Coordinates of C-alpha atoms and ligand atoms in Angstrom, one line a residue:
X242 CA 5.9 8.6 -15.6
X243 CA 6.2 9.8 -12.0
X244 CA 3.2 11.7 -11.0
X245 CA 1.7 12.6 -7.5
X246 CA -1.0 10.7 -5.9
X247 CA -3.1 13.9 -6.0
X248 CA -3.5 13.5 -9.6
X249 CA -4.3 9.6 -9.2
X250 CA -6.6 10.4 -6.5
X251 CA -8.7 13.1 -8.4
X252 CA -9.5 10.5 -11.1
X253 CA -10.3 7.6 -8.8
X254 CA -12.1 9.2 -5.8
X255 CA -15.4 7.6 -5.1
X256 CA -15.3 5.1 -8.1
X257 CA -12.1 3.0 -7.5
X258 CA -8.9 2.5 -5.3
X259 CA -5.4 2.8 -6.7
X260 CA -3.2 0.0 -5.5
X261 CA -0.1 0.9 -3.3
X262 CA 2.4 -1.9 -3.5
X263 CA 5.9 -2.1 -1.6
X264 CA 9.0 -3.0 -3.3
X265 CA 12.4 -4.3 -2.0
X266 CA 14.3 -5.6 -4.8
X267 CA 14.6 -6.1 -8.5
X268 CA 12.3 -9.0 -9.1
X269 CA 9.5 -7.1 -7.3
X270 CA 10.0 -4.0 -9.1
X271 CA 10.0 -5.8 -12.6
X272 CA 6.8 -7.8 -11.5
X273 CA 5.1 -4.8 -10.4
X274 CA 5.6 -2.7 -13.5
X275 CA 4.7 -5.8 -15.8
X276 CA 1.5 -6.4 -14.0
X277 CA 0.4 -2.7 -14.0
X278 CA 1.1 -2.3 -17.7
X279 CA -0.8 -5.7 -18.3
X280 CA -3.8 -4.7 -16.5
X281 CA -3.4 -1.2 -17.8
X282 CA -3.6 0.5 -14.3
X283 CA -2.2 3.6 -12.7
X284 CA -0.4 2.5 -9.6
X285 CA 1.5 3.9 -6.3
X286 CA 5.1 2.3 -5.7
X287 CA 5.7 2.5 -2.0
X288 CA 9.0 2.2 -0.2
X289 CA 9.2 1.8 3.5
X290 CA 12.3 2.7 5.7
X291 CA 13.0 -0.9 6.0
X292 CA 13.3 -1.2 2.3
X293 CA 15.4 1.9 2.0
X294 CA 18.0 0.4 4.3
X295 CA 17.7 -3.3 2.9
X296 CA 18.1 -2.4 -0.8
X297 CA 19.9 1.0 -0.3
X298 CA 17.9 4.1 -1.2
X299 CA 19.9 5.1 -4.1
X300 CA 19.9 1.5 -5.4
X301 CA 16.0 1.8 -5.3
X302 CA 15.8 5.1 -6.9
X303 CA 18.1 3.9 -9.7
X304 CA 16.0 0.9 -10.0
X305 CA 12.7 2.9 -10.3
X306 CA 14.1 5.3 -12.8
X307 CA 15.3 2.5 -15.1
X308 CA 12.0 0.7 -14.7
X309 CA 10.1 3.7 -15.8
X310 CA 12.4 4.0 -18.9
X311 CA 11.8 0.2 -19.6
X312 CA 8.1 0.8 -19.1
X313 CA 7.5 4.2 -20.7
X314 CA 3.8 3.9 -20.7
X315 CA 3.4 3.5 -16.9
X316 CA 2.0 6.1 -14.8
X317 CA 2.7 5.9 -10.9
X318 CA 3.5 7.8 -7.8
X319 CA 6.6 7.3 -5.8
X320 CA 5.6 7.1 -2.1
X321 CA 7.4 6.9 1.2
X322 CA 5.3 4.3 3.5
X323 CA 5.2 4.8 7.1
X324 CA 7.9 7.7 7.3
X325 CA 9.1 9.0 10.6
X326 CA 9.5 12.9 10.4
X327 CA 13.2 12.7 9.6
X328 CA 12.9 10.3 6.6
X329 CA 9.9 12.4 5.3
X330 CA 12.1 15.4 5.3
X331 CA 14.9 13.5 3.6
X332 CA 12.6 12.1 1.0
X333 CA 11.2 15.6 0.4
X334 CA 14.5 17.1 -0.1
X335 CA 15.5 14.2 -2.5
X336 CA 13.3 15.4 -5.0
X337 CA 12.6 12.0 -6.2
X338 CA 9.4 11.0 -4.1
X339 CA 6.2 12.6 -5.3
X340 CA 4.4 11.5 -2.1
X341 CA 5.5 10.8 1.6
X342 CA 3.6 9.4 4.7
X343 CA 4.2 10.9 7.9
X344 CA 3.1 8.2 10.5
X345 CA 3.0 10.0 13.9
X346 CA -0.2 7.9 14.7
X347 CA 1.5 6.7 17.9
X348 CA 1.7 10.2 19.1
X349 CA -1.1 11.9 21.3
X350 CA -3.4 14.0 18.9
X351 CA -1.6 17.2 19.3
X352 CA 1.9 15.7 18.6
X353 CA 0.6 13.9 15.6
X354 CA -1.0 17.2 14.3
X355 CA 2.1 19.1 14.9
X356 CA 4.5 16.5 13.3
X357 CA 2.1 16.2 10.2
X358 CA 1.8 19.9 9.9
X359 CA 5.6 20.4 9.7
X360 CA 5.8 17.8 7.1
X361 CA 2.8 19.1 5.0
X362 CA 4.4 22.6 5.0
X363 CA 7.8 21.5 3.8
X364 CA 6.3 19.0 1.3
X365 CA 3.6 21.5 -0.2
X366 CA 6.2 24.0 -0.7
X367 CA 7.7 21.4 -3.2
X368 CA 4.7 20.3 -4.8
X369 CA 4.9 16.9 -2.9
X370 CA 1.8 15.4 -1.5
X371 CA 1.4 14.0 2.1
X372 CA -0.7 11.2 3.8
X373 CA -1.0 11.0 7.5
X374 CA -2.5 8.5 9.8
X375 CA -4.9 8.9 12.6
X376 CA -6.1 6.0 14.7
X377 CA -4.6 2.8 15.9
X378 CA -4.2 0.1 13.1
X379 CA -3.2 -3.2 14.5
X380 CA -6.2 -5.6 14.8
X381 CA -9.3 -5.2 16.9
X382 CA -9.7 -8.7 18.4
X383 CA -13.2 -10.3 18.4
X384 CA -13.2 -10.6 22.1
X385 CA -13.0 -6.8 22.5
X386 CA -16.2 -5.0 23.4
X387 CA -17.7 -2.5 20.8
X388 CA -16.7 0.4 22.7
X389 CA -13.0 -0.7 23.3
X390 CA -13.0 -1.6 19.7
X391 CA -14.3 1.7 18.6
X392 CA -11.6 3.5 20.8
X393 CA -8.8 1.7 18.8
X394 CA -10.5 2.9 15.4
X395 CA -10.2 6.3 13.9
X396 CA -12.6 8.7 15.5
X397 CA -14.8 10.4 12.7
X398 CA -14.8 13.7 14.6
X399 CA -11.2 13.7 15.4
X400 CA -10.5 13.0 11.7
X401 CA -12.2 16.1 10.6
X402 CA -10.5 18.3 13.1
X403 CA -7.1 16.6 12.0
X404 CA -7.6 17.2 8.3
X405 CA -8.6 21.0 9.2
X406 CA -5.4 21.5 11.5
X407 CA -2.9 19.8 9.2
X408 CA -4.4 20.4 5.5
X409 CA -3.0 16.8 4.8
X410 CA -4.0 15.4 1.2
X411 CA -5.0 12.1 2.3
X412 CA -5.7 10.2 5.5
X413 CA -4.9 6.7 6.8
X414 CA -7.7 5.6 9.0
X415 CA -7.8 2.5 11.3
X416 CA -11.0 0.8 10.4
X417 CA -10.4 -2.7 11.6
X418 CA -7.4 -4.1 9.2
X419 CA -3.9 -4.7 10.5
X420 CA -0.5 -5.5 9.0
X421 CA 0.8 -8.7 8.3
X422 CA -0.6 -12.1 7.6
X423 CA -2.7 -12.5 10.7
X424 CA -5.6 -10.3 10.6
X425 CA -8.8 -10.6 12.5
X426 CA -9.6 -13.4 14.9
X427 CA -13.0 -14.5 13.7
X428 CA -15.7 -13.2 11.4
X429 CA -14.8 -9.5 11.4
X430 CA -14.2 -7.6 8.4
X431 CA -13.7 -3.6 7.4
X432 CA -15.8 -1.5 9.7
X433 CA -17.9 0.2 7.1
X434 CA -19.8 2.0 9.8
X435 CA -16.8 4.0 10.8
X436 CA -15.8 4.6 7.3
X437 CA -19.1 6.0 6.3
X438 CA -19.0 8.4 9.3
X439 CA -15.4 9.6 8.4
X440 CA -16.5 10.1 4.6
X441 CA -19.6 12.1 5.8
X442 CA -17.4 14.5 7.8
X443 CA -14.6 14.7 5.2
X444 CA -16.3 14.4 1.8
X445 CA -13.7 14.6 -0.9
X446 CA -10.6 13.8 1.2
X447 CA -8.9 10.5 -0.3
X448 CA -8.8 7.8 2.6
X449 CA -6.1 5.1 2.7
X450 CA -6.7 1.7 3.9
X451 CA -3.5 0.1 5.4
X452 CA -3.2 -3.6 6.1
X453 CA -5.2 -4.6 2.8
X454 CA -3.6 -7.9 2.0
X455 CA -6.2 -10.7 1.7
X456 CA -3.9 -13.4 2.5
X457 CA -5.3 -16.0 0.1
X458 CA -6.2 -19.4 1.6
X459 CA -5.0 -21.2 -1.3
X460 CA -1.6 -19.5 -1.1
X461 CA -1.4 -20.2 2.6
X462 CA -2.0 -23.7 2.0
X463 CA 0.5 -24.3 -0.9
X464 CA 3.2 -22.5 1.5
X465 CA 2.2 -24.9 4.3
X466 CA 2.4 -27.9 1.8
X467 CA 5.5 -27.1 0.8
X468 CA 7.1 -26.8 4.3
X469 CA 6.0 -23.4 5.6
X470 CA 4.2 -22.9 8.9
X471 CA 1.5 -20.3 8.5
X472 CA -1.4 -21.8 10.4
X473 CA -4.3 -19.3 11.0
X474 CA -3.1 -16.7 8.5
X475 CA -6.1 -14.7 7.1
X476 CA -6.6 -11.1 5.7
X477 CA -9.3 -8.9 4.1
X478 CA -11.9 -9.9 1.7
X479 CA -10.7 -8.5 -1.6
X480 CA -14.5 -8.3 -2.8
X481 CA -14.9 -5.5 -0.3
X482 CA -12.6 -3.0 -2.1
X483 CA -15.3 -1.9 -4.3
X484 CA -17.4 -1.0 -1.4
X485 CA -14.7 0.9 0.4
X486 CA -13.8 2.8 -2.7
X487 CA -17.3 4.1 -3.0
X488 CA -16.8 5.5 0.5
X489 CA -13.7 7.3 -0.1
X490 CA -11.0 4.7 0.1
X491 CA -8.7 5.8 -2.8
X492 CA -5.5 4.3 -2.0
X493 CA -5.3 0.5 -0.8
X494 CA -1.9 -0.8 0.6
X495 CA -0.7 -4.3 0.0
X496 CA 2.6 -5.9 0.9
X497 CA 2.1 -9.0 2.5
X498 CA 0.3 -10.7 -0.2
X499 CA 3.2 -10.0 -2.5
X500 CA 5.6 -11.7 0.1
X501 CA 3.3 -14.6 0.1
X502 CA 3.6 -14.9 -3.8
X503 CA 7.5 -14.9 -3.3
X504 CA 7.3 -17.4 -0.4
X505 CA 5.2 -19.8 -2.4
X506 CA 7.2 -19.6 -5.6
X507 CA 10.4 -20.3 -3.8
X508 CA 9.2 -22.9 -1.4
X509 CA 7.3 -25.1 -4.1
X510 CA 10.5 -24.6 -6.6
X511 CA 13.0 -25.7 -4.0
X512 CA 10.8 -28.7 -2.9
X513 CA 10.0 -29.8 -6.5
X514 CA 13.4 -29.3 -8.1
X515 CA 16.1 -29.9 -5.3
X516 CA 18.9 -30.0 -8.0
X517 CA 18.3 -26.3 -8.9
X518 CA 20.7 -23.6 -7.4
X519 CA 20.3 -21.1 -10.0
X520 CA 18.9 -17.8 -8.6
X521 CA 17.6 -16.7 -11.9
X522 CA 15.1 -19.7 -12.0
X523 CA 13.0 -18.8 -8.9
X524 CA 13.3 -15.2 -9.8
X525 CA 12.0 -15.8 -13.3
X526 CA 9.0 -17.6 -12.0
X527 CA 8.6 -14.9 -9.1
X528 CA 8.4 -11.9 -11.6
X529 CA 5.8 -13.6 -13.9
X530 CA 3.7 -14.6 -10.7
X531 CA 3.9 -11.3 -9.0
X532 CA 2.8 -9.6 -12.5
X533 CA -0.2 -11.9 -12.5
X534 CA -0.9 -11.1 -8.9
X535 CA -0.9 -7.3 -9.3
X536 CA -3.1 -7.5 -12.5
X537 CA -5.6 -9.7 -10.3
X538 CA -5.5 -7.0 -7.4
X539 CA -6.1 -4.0 -9.8
X540 CA -9.1 -5.8 -11.1
X541 CA -10.4 -6.0 -7.6
X542 CA -9.6 -2.6 -6.9
X543 CA -11.2 -1.3 -10.2
X544 CA -7.9 0.5 -11.2
X545 CA -7.4 -1.9 -14.1
X546 CA -8.3 -0.5 -17.5
X547 CA -7.9 3.3 -16.3
X548 CA -4.3 3.9 -17.4
X549 CA -5.4 5.9 -20.6
X550 CA -8.2 7.8 -18.6
X551 CA -5.6 8.9 -16.4
X552 CA -3.1 9.8 -18.9
X553 CA -5.7 12.2 -20.5
X554 CA -6.2 14.2 -17.4
X555 CA -2.5 14.8 -16.7
Ligands
G3H816 O1 3.3 -1.3 6.6 C1 4.4 -2.0 6.2 C2 4.9 -2.5 5.2 O2 4.4 -3.8 4.8 C3 6.3 -2.5 4.9 O3 7.0 -3.5 5.6 O4 8.5 -2.1 7.1 O5 8.8 -4.6 6.8 O6 9.3 -2.9 4.9 P1 8.5 -3.2 6.1
13P817 P1 -0.4 -5.7 4.4 O1 0.5 -6.2 5.6 O2 -1.9 -6.0 4.7 O3 0.2 -5.9 3.2 O4 -0.3 -4.0 4.6 C1 0.6 -3.3 3.8 C2 0.7 -1.9 4.3 O5 -0.3 -1.3 5.1 C3 1.8 -1.1 4.0 O6 1.8 0.3 4.4
ZN818 ZN1 0.8 0.4 6.5

């Protein structure tokens, strides 16, 4: 069942975070639904602009609608990830997406507010919810001074003003994480001090943590042992999700980790079974491994086991 993120956040806020997972193809879609059903978790299925063009937006929509029929017990939101304004409006018009992200974080504050406001107005008129981003995600290096690092992170006072001016439903904050498989350069982690200040100023507003893949070291080692070259890859400590959730992080975005599962499964299989050329063989292994991975993440996020409680409040 497709719901808005608002409904999911209402139940989760301050207690646990909902996993937001990107999809690009059939195998990911099947593994994603299976993993969430196995762990009895509500979830957010997110689609990037890149995914919409790779798999064709109509193909993605058809796949998701069909997955909803195959797994009728599922409860999920369909969310546009990192949308530009044009794509947001297209998704709002489509009637399929229950949530969109307008990412105008590269704009100066006023431009970000204006673009976000236009998307919020169009979305709310149709009962669709909006996530926006403030601050600069992208990695704070360890050699950078505290003042410089804080300048790249979301400013808590600006966040309060941004939320007031835009009426946005959730806010993605830059709190030290970055996209991809190479996060942090040393002993850094999530900047909980910044997160705390944001929550103090915006109590009750769901916060979103992008760049939340944990890049498991055993996964990286397996990929490298099977011919990969991901030296120095590292990510967020998944044991910190619970602390972030208590501070208002209600949506946690994970994409890279799923790509690592895909990479490990395929590299190992082609290394160990060089005679295989049937695409269904690695595809079958991947779907099962991806489902296992999703169920594990949901345990760490605290969303596992919450499906029936969420159904009861819908
Ligand atoms: O934050 C970006 C997501 O990982 C989606 O990546 O734009 O390559 O699909 P993508
Ligand atoms: P990762 O690259 O850490 O998986 O982050 C994904 C993300 O933020 C999608 O919006
Ligand atoms: Zn992101």
